[in-house]
mmCIF file of C-alpha atoms in Angstrom:
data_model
loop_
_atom_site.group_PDB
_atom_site.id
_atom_site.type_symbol
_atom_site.label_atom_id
_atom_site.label_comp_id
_atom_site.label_asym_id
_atom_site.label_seq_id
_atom_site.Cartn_x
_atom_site.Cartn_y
_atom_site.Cartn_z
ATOM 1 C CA UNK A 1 86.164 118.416 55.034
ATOM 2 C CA UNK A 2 85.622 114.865 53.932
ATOM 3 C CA UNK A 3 85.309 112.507 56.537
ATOM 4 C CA UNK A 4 87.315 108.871 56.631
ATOM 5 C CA UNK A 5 84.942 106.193 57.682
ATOM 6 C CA UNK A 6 86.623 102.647 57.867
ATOM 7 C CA UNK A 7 84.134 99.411 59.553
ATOM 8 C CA UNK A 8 84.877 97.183 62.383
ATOM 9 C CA UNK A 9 83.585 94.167 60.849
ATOM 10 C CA UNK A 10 83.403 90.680 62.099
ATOM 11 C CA UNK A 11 81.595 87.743 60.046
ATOM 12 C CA UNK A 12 80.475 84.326 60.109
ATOM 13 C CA UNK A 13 83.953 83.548 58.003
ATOM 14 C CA UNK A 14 86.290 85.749 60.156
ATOM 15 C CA UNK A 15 85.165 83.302 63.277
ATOM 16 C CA UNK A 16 85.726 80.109 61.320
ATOM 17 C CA UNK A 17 82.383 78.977 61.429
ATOM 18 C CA UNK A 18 80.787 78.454 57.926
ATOM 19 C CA UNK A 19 77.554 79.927 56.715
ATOM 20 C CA UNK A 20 74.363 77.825 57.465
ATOM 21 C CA UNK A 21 71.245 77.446 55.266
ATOM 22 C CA UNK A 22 67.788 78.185 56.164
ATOM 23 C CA UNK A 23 64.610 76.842 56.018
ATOM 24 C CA UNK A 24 61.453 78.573 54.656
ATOM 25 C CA UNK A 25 59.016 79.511 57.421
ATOM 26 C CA UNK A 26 56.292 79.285 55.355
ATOM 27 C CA UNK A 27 57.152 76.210 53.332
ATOM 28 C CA UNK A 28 57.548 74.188 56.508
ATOM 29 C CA UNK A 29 54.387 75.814 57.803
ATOM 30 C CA UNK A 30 52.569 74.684 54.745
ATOM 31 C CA UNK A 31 54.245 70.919 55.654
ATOM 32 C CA UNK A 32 53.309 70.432 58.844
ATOM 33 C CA UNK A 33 49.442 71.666 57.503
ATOM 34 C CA UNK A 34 49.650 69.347 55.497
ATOM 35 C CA UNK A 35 50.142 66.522 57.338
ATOM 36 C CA UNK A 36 46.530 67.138 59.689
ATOM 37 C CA UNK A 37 43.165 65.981 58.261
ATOM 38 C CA UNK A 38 41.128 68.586 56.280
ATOM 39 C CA UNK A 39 38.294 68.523 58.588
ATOM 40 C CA UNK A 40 40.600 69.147 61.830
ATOM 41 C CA UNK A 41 42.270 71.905 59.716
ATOM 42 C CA UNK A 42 39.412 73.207 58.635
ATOM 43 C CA UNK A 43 38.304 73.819 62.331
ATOM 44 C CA UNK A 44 41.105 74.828 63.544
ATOM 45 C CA UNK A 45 40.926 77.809 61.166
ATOM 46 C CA UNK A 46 37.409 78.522 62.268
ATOM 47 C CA UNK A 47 38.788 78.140 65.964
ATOM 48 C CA UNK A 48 41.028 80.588 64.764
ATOM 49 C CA UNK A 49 38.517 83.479 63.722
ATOM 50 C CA UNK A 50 36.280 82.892 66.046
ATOM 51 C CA UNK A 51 38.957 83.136 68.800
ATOM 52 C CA UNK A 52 40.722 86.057 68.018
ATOM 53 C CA UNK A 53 44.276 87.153 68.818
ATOM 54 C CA UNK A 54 44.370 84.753 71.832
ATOM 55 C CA UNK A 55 43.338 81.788 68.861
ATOM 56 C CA UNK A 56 46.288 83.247 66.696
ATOM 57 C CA UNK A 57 48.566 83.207 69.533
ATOM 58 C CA UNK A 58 47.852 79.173 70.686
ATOM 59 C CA UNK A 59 47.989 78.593 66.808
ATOM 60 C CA UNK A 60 51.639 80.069 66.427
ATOM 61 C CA UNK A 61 52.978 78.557 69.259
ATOM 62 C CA UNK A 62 51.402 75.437 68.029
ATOM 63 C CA UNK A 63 53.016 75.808 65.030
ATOM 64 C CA UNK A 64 56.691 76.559 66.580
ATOM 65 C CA UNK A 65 56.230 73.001 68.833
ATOM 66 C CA UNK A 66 55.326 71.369 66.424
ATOM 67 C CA UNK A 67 58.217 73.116 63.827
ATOM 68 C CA UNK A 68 61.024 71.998 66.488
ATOM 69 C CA UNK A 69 59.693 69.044 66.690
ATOM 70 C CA UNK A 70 60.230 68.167 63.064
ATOM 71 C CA UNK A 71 64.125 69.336 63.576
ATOM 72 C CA UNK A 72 66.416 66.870 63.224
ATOM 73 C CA UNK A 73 69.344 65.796 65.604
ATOM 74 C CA UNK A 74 71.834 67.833 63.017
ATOM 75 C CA UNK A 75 69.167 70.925 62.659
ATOM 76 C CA UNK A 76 69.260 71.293 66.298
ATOM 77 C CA UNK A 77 73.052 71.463 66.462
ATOM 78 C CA UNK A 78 73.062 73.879 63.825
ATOM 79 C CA UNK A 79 70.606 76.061 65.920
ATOM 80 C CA UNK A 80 72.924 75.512 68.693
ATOM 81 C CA UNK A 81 75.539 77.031 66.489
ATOM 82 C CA UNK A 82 73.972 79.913 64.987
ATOM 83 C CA UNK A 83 73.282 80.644 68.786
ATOM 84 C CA UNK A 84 76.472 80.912 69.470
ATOM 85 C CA UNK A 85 77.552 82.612 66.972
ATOM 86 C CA UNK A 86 74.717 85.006 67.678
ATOM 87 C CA UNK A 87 76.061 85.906 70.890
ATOM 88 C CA UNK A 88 79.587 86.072 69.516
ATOM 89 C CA UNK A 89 78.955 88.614 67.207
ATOM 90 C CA UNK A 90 77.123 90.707 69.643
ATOM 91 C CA UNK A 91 79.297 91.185 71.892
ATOM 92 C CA UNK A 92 82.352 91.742 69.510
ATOM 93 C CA UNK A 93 80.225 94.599 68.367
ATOM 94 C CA UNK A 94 79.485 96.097 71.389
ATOM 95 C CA UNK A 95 83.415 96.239 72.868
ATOM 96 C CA UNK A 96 84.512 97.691 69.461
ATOM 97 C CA UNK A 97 81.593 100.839 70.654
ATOM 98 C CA UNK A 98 82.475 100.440 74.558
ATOM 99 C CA UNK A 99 86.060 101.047 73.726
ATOM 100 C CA UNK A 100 85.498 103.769 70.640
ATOM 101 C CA UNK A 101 84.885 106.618 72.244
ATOM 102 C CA UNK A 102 84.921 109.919 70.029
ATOM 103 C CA UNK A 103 85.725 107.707 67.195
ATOM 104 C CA UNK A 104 82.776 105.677 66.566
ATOM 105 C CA UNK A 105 80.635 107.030 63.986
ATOM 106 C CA UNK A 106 77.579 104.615 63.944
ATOM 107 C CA UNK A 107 76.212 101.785 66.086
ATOM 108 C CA UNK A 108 76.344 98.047 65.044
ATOM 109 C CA UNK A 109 75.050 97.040 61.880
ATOM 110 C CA UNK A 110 74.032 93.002 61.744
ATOM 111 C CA UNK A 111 73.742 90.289 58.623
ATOM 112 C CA UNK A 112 71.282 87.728 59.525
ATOM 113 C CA UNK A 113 71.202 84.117 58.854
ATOM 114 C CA UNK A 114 68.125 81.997 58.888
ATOM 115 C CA UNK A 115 68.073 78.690 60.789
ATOM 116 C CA UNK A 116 66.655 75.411 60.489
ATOM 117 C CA UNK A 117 64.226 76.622 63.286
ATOM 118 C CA UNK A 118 63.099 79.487 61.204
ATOM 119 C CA UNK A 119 64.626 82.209 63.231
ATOM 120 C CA UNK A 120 67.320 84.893 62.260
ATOM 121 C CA UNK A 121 70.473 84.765 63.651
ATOM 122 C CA UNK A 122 72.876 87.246 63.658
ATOM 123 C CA UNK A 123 76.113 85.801 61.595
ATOM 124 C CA UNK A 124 78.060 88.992 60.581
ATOM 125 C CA UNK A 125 78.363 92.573 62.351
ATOM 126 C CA UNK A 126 80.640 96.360 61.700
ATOM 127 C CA UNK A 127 80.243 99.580 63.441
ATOM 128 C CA UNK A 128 81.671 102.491 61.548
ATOM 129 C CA UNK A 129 84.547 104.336 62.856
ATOM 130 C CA UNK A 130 86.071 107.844 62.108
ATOM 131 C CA UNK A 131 90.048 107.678 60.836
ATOM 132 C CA UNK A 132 90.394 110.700 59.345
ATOM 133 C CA UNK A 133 93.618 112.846 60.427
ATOM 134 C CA UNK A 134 93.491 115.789 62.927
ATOM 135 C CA UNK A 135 94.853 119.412 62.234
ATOM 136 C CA UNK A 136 96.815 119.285 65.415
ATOM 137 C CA UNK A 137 99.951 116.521 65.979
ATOM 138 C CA UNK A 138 98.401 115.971 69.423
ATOM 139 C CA UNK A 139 95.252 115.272 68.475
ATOM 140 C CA UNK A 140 96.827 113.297 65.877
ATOM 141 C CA UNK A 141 98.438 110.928 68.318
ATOM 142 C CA UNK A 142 95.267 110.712 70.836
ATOM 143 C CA UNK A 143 92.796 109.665 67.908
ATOM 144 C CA UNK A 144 95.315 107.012 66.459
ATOM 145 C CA UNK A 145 95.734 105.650 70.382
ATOM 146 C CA UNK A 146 91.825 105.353 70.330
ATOM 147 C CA UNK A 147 91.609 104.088 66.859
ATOM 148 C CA UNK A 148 93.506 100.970 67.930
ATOM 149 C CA UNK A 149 91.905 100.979 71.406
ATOM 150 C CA UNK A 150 88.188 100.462 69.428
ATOM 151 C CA UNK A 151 89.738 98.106 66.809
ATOM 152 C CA UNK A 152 91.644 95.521 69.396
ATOM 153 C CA UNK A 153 88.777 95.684 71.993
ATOM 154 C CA UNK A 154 87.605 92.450 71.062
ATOM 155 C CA UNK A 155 88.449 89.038 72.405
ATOM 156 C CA UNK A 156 89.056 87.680 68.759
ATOM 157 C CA UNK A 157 90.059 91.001 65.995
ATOM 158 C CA UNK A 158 88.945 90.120 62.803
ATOM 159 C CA UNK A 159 91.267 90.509 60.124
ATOM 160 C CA UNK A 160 89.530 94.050 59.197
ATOM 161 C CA UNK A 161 89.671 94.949 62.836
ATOM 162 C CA UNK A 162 93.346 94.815 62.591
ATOM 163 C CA UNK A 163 93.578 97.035 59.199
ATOM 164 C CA UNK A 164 92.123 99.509 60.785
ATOM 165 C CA UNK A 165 94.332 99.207 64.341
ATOM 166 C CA UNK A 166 97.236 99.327 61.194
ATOM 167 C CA UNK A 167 95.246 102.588 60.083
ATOM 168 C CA UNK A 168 95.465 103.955 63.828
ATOM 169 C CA UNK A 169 98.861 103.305 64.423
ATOM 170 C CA UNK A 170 100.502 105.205 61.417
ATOM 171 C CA UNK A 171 97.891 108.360 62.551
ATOM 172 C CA UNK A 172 99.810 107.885 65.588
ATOM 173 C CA UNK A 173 103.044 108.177 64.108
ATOM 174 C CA UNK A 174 102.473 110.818 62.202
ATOM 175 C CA UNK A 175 101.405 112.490 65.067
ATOM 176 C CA UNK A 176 104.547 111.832 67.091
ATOM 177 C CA UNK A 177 106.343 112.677 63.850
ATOM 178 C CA UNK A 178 105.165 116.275 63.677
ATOM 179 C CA UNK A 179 105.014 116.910 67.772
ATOM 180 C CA UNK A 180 108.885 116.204 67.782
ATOM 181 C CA UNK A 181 109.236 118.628 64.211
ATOM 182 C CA UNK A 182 107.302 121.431 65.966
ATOM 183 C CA UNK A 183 109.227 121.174 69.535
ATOM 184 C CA UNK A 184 112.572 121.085 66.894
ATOM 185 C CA UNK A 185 111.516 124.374 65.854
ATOM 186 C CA UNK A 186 110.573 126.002 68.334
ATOM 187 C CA UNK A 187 113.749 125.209 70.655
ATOM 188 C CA UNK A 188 115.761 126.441 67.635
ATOM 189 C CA UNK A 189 113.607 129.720 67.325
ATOM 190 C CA UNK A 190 114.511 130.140 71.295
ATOM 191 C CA UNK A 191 118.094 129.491 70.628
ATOM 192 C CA UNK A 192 118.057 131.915 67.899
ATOM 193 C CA UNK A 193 116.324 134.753 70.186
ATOM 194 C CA UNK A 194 118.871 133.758 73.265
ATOM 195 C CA UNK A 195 121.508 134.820 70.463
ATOM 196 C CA UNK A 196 120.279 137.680 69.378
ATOM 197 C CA UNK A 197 119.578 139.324 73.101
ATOM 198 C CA UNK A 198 123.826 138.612 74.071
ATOM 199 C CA UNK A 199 124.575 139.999 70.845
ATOM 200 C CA UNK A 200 122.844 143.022 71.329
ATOM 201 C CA UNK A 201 123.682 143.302 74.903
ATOM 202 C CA UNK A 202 127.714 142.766 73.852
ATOM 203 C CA UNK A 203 126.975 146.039 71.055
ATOM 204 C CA UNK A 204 125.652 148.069 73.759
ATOM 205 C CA UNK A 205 128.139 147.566 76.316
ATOM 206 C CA UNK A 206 130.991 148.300 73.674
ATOM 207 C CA UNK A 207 129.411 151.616 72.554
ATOM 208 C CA UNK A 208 129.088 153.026 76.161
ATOM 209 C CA UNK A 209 132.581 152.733 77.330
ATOM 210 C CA UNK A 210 133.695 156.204 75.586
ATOM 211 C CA UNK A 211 130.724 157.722 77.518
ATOM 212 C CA UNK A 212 132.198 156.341 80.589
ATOM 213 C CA UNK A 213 135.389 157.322 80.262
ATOM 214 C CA UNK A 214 134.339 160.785 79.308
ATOM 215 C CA UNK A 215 131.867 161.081 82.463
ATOM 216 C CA UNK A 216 134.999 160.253 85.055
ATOM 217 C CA UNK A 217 137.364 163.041 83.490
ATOM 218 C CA UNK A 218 134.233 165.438 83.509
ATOM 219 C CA UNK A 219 133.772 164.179 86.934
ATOM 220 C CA UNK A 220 137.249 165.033 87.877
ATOM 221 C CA UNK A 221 137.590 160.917 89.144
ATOM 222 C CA UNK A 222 139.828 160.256 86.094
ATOM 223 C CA UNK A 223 143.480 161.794 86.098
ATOM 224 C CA UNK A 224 143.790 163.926 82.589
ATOM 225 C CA UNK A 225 146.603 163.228 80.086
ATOM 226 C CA UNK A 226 150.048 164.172 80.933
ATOM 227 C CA UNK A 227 152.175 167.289 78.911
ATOM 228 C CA UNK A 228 155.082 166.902 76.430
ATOM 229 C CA UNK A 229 157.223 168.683 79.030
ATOM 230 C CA UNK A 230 156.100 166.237 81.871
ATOM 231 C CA UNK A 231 157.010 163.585 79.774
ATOM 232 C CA UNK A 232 160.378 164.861 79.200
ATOM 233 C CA UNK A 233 161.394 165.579 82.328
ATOM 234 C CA UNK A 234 160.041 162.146 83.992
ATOM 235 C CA UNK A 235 162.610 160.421 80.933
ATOM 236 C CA UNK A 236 165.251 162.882 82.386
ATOM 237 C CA UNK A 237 165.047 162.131 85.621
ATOM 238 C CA UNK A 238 164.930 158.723 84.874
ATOM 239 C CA UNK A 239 168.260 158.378 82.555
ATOM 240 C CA UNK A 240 170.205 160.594 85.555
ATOM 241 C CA UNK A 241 168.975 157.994 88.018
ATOM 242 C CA UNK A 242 170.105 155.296 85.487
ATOM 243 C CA UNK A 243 173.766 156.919 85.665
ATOM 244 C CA UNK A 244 174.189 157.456 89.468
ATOM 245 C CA UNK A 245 173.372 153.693 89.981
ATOM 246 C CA UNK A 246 175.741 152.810 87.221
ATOM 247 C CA UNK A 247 178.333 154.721 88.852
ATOM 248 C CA UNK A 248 178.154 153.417 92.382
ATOM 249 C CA UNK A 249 178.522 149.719 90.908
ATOM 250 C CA UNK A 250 180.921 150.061 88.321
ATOM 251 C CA UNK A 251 184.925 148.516 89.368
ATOM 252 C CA UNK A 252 187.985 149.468 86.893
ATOM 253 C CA UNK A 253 189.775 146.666 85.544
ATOM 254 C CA UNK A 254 192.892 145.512 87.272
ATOM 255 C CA UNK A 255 195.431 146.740 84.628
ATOM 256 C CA UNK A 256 194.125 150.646 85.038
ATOM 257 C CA UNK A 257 194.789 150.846 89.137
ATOM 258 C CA UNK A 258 198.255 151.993 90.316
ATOM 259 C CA UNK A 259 200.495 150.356 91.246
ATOM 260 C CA UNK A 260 201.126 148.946 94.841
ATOM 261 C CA UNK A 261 204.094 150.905 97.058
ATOM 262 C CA UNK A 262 207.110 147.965 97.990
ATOM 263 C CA UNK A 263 209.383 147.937 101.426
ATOM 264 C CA UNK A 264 212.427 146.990 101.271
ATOM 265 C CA UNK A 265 214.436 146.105 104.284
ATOM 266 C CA UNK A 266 217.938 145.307 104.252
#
């Protein structure tokens, strides 16, 4: 599988401080040779083999004195600068690795800027940094949290620092995105089984209530279906008991009694 690598870059530009010329160490060297009588130079150089590396030693740090010497007022400033930026640069590299754990792919990598002094300063850093996507949503979401972690670490983000925070936050996202797809489905699947289980249990209890029913009669605990006769008796007695009460309550009309017996007395 093809691995995403995206940089963690900072520069000279991204800090707002603009690039600086250099001198020539060995023009300037030649300069300040130039300005000593032959005869001194001359023995100096025969100082200088006779000596050894301890000759070679006094002679380059003679050269350096005399090299800042010959800076001027501005060089020395700029020095000053490039210092500082130096340092800058440095350490803006070093929290992008302190905080890019797992995700960091390669230590810094500097572009160098002479100085008036002669010296290389270090004016431009990146560090190389893994975005590629995970198989897993988790994973996803964990790598995009330390993506942006690793990008943001430093004091000042450089513009590409950001892109590639913007590159950690959508893997984060996506992540997120597909966790709450997979937790959709699977609560659905578990709804779907719940379901299933009462249906089935509802079909079973509805085909063993014949069996039941059959087991009490067989068991003698279940009273067994009544006769034609029995049922025709039980309406007889029924209608004759209907008739008897009907009797006892019923009360002619007034017309159909006889009528009452009249005294007279004179």
């Amino acid at each position: 599988m093809a691995v995403t690598t995206d940089t963690l870059a900072v520069s000279l530009n991204s800090i707002g401080i603009s690039q600086a010329k250099g001198v020539d160490v060995p023009l300037l060297r030649d300069q300040v040779s130039g300005t000593l009588p032959k005869d001194k130079a001359t023995g100096q150089a025969q100082q200088s083999s006779n000596n050894g590396e301890e000759s070679t030693s006094t002679q380059q740090s003679s050269t350096r004195f005399t090299a800042s010497k010959e800076l001027t007022a501005q060089q020395q400033r700029e020095v000053a600068r490039l210092q500082q930026i130096d340092r800058d640069v440095r350490a803006h590299e070093q929290a992008h690795i302190a905080a890019g754990h797992g995700v960091v792919t390669s230590g810094p990598n500097y572009t160098y800027t002479y100085g008036p002094d002669g010296k290389q300063y270090a004016t431009g850093g990146e560090v190389g940094i893994d975005t590629a996507p995970a198989h897993k949503p988790q994973a996803n979401i964990d790598k995009g949290i330390r993506i942006q972690a690793a990008a943001l670490a430093p004091r000042d983000p450089s513009p590409q620092d950001y892109r590639v925070a913007a590159v950690g936050s959508h893997l984060e996202t996506t992540g997120r995105n597909d966790l709450a797809a997979v937790e959709a489905q699977q609560r659905a699947e578990e709804a779907a089984k719940a379901q299933a289980r009462k249906e089935a249990e509802t079909t079973a209890g509805q085909q063993t209530q014949p069996e039941a029913k059959a087991a009490q009669v067989k068991a003698g605990n279940a009273p067994e279906p009544a006769t034609e006769a029995q049922v025709s008796n039980t309406r007889t007695q029924q209608a004759e008991s209907a008739r008897q009460l009907l009797a006892r309550t019923y009360t002619p009309p007034k017309e159909d009694r006889a009528p009452a017996a009249v005294s007279v007395f004179a």
